[in-house]
CSV table of C-alpha atoms and ligand atoms in Angstrom, one decimal:
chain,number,residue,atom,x,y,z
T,238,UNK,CA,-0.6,31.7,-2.7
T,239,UNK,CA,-1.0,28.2,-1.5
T,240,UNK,CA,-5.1,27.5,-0.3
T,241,UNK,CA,-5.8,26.8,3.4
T,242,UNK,CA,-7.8,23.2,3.2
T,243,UNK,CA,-10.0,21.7,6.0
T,244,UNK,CA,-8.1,18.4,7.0
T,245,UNK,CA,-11.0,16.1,6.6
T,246,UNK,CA,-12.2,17.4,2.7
T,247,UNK,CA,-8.8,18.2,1.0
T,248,UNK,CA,-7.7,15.8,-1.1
T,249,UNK,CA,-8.2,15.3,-5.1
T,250,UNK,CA,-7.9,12.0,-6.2
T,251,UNK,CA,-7.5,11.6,-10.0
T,252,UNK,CA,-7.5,8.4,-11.5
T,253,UNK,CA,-5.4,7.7,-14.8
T,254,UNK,CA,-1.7,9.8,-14.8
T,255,UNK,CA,-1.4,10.0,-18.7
T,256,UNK,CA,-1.4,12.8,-20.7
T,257,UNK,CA,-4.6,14.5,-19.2
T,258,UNK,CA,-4.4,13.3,-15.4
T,259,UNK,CA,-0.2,14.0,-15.2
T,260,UNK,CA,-1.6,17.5,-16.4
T,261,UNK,CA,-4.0,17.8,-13.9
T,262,UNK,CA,-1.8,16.2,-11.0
T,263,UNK,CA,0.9,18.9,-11.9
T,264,UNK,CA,-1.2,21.9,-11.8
T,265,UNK,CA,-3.3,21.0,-8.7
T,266,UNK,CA,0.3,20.5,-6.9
T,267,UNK,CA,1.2,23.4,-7.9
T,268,UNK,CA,-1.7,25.4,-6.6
T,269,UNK,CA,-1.5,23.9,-2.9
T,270,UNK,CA,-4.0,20.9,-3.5
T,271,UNK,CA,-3.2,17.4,-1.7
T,272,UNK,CA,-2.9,15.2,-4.6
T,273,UNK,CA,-3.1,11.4,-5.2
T,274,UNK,CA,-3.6,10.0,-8.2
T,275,UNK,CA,-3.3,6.3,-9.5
T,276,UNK,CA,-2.4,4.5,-12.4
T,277,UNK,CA,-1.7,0.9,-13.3
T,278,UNK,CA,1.6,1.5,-15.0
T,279,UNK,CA,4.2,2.8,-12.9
T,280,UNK,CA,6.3,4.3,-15.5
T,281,UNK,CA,2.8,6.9,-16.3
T,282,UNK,CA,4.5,8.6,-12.7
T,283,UNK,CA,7.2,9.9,-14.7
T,284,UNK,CA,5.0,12.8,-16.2
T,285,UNK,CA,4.9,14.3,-13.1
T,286,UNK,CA,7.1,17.2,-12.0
T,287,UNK,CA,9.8,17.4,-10.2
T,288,UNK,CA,7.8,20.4,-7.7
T,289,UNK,CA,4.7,17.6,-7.2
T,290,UNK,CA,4.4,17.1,-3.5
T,291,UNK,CA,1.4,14.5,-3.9
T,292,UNK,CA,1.0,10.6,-3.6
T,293,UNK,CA,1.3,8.0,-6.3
T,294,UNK,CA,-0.4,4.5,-6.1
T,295,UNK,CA,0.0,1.5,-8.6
T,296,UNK,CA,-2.7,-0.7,-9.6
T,297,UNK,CA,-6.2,-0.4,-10.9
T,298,UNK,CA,-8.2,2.5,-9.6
T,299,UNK,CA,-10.8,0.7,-9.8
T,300,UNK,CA,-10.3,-1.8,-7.7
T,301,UNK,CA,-8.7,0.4,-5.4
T,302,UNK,CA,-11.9,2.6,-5.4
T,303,UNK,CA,-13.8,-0.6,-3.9
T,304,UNK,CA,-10.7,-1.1,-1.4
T,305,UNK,CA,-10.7,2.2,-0.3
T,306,UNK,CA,-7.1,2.3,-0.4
T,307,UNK,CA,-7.2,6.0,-1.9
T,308,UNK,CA,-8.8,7.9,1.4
T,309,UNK,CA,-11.6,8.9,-0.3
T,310,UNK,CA,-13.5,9.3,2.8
T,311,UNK,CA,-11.1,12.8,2.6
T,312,UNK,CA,-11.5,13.3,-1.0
T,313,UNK,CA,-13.2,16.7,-2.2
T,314,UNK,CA,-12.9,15.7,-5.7
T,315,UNK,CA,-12.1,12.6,-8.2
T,316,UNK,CA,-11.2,13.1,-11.6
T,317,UNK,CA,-11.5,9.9,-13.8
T,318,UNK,CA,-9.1,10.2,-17.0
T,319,UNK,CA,-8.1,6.4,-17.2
T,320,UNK,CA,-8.4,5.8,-20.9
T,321,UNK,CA,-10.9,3.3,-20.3
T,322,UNK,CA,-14.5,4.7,-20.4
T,323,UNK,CA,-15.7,2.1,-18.1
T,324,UNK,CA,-13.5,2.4,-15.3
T,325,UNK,CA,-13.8,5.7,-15.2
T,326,UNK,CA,-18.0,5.3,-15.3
T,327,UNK,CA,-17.4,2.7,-12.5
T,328,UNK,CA,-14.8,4.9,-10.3
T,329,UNK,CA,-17.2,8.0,-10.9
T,330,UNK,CA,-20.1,6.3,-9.6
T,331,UNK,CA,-18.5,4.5,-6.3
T,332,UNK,CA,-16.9,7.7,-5.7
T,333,UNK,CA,-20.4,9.9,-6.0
T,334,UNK,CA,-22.7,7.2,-4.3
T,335,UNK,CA,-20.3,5.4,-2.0
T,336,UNK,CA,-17.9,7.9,-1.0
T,337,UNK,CA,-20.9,10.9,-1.5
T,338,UNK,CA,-17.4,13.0,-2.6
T,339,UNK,CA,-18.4,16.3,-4.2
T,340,UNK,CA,-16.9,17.2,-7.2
T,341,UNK,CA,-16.8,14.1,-9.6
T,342,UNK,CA,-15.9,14.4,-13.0
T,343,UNK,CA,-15.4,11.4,-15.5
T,344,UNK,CA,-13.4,11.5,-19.0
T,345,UNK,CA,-15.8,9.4,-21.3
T,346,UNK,CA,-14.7,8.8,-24.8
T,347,UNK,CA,-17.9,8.1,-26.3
T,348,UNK,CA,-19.9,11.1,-26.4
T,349,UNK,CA,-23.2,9.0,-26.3
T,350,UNK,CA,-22.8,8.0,-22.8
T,351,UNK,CA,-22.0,11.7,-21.8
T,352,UNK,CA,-25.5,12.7,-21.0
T,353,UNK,CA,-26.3,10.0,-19.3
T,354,UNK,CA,-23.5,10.4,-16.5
T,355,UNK,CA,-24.7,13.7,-16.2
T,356,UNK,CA,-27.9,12.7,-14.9
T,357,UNK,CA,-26.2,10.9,-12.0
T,358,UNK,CA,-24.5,14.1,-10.8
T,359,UNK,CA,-21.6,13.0,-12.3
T,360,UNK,CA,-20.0,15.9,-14.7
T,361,UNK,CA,-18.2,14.8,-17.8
T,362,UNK,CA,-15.6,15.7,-20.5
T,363,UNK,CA,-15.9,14.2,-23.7
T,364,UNK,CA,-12.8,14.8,-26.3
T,365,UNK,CA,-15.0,14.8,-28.9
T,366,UNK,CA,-17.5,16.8,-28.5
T,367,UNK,CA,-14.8,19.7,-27.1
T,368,UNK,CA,-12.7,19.0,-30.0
T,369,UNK,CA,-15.8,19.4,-32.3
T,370,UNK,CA,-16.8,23.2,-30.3
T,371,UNK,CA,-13.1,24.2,-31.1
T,372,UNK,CA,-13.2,23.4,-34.7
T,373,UNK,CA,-17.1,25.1,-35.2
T,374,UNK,CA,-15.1,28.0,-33.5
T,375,UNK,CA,-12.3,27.6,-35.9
T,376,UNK,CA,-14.3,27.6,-38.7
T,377,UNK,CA,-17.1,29.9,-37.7
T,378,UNK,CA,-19.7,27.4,-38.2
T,379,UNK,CA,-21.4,27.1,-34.3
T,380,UNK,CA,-24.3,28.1,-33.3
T,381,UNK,CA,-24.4,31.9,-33.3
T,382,UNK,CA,-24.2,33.7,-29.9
T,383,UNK,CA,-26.0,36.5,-29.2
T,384,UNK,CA,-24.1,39.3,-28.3
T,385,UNK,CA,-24.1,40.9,-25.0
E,123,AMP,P1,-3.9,9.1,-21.4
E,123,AMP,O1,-4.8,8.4,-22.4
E,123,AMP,O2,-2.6,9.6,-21.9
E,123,AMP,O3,-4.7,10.2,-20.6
E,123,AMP,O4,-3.6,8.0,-20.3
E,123,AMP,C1,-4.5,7.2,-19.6
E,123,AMP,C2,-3.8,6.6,-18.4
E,123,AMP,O5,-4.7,5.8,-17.7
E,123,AMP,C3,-2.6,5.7,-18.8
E,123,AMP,O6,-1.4,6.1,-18.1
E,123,AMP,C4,-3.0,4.3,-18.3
E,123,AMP,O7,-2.0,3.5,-17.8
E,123,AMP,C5,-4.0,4.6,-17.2
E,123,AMP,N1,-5.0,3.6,-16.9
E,123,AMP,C6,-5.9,2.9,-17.7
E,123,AMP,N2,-6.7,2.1,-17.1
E,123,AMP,C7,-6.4,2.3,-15.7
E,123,AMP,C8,-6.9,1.7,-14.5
E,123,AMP,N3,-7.9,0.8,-14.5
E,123,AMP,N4,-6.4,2.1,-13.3
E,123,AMP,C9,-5.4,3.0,-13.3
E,123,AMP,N5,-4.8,3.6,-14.4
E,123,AMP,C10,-5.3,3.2,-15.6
């Protein structure tokens, strides 16, 4: 069943259409969400679906963050999965403190920085540090938690 959105707060705006944001930009379509997402390499588009009904930019979303030319001012959420820690620091933090948009959530490859962002109201995903969860779980070797 396809969500009912109020006009001026329905988009999601995800930044970087590689492997992660194509992903994302596929699913959310699917679900009913207003899509756009950006990326600086046109051929990156060609991971989306046939069935995705959203927008596509071209360029640095980055710069495009600072121009505006994303509607942000109608963005619920921005998801930064460029593969550029950086950027996606820098379009986190114009979307959180310029834009005050909700849900922001930046893709940081360096798991040092992740608890930083944090602090800013700005949640993060860090490969790594999910990648190193899975394998404790794998191997049994996580903390231990209590049972309910
Ligand atoms: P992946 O590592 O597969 O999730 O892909 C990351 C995507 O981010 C690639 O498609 C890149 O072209 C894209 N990308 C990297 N930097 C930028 C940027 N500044 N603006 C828009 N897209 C970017």
């Amino acid at each position: 069943m396809k969500r009912v959105k109020n006009k001026k707060n329905d988009v999601t705006v995800i930044a970087g259409c590689g492997r992660l944001g194509a992903n994302l930009a596929n699913t959310l379509s699917d679900e009913g969400e207003s899509v756009i997402v950006i990326d600086k390499d046109r051929d990156s588009f060609r991971k989306l679906s046939p069935s995705f009904s959203g927008f596509f930019l071209v360029g640095d979303a980055a710069e495009m963050m600072l121009r505006n030319e994303a509607d942000l001012n109608r963005a619920h959420s921005v998801i930064a999965v460029t593969n550029n820690d950086n950027s996606n620091i820098f379009i986190a933090q114009v979307a959180k403190e310029v834009y005050q948009v909700d849900k922001v959530i930046a893709r940081l490859y360096d798991p040092e920085r992740e608890c930083v962002y944090q602090e800013f109201g700005i949640d993060t995903i860090c490969p790594a540090v999910l990648s190193a969860h899975e394998v404790e779980k794998i191997m049994g070797t996580g903390p231990e938690v209590p049972e309910s």
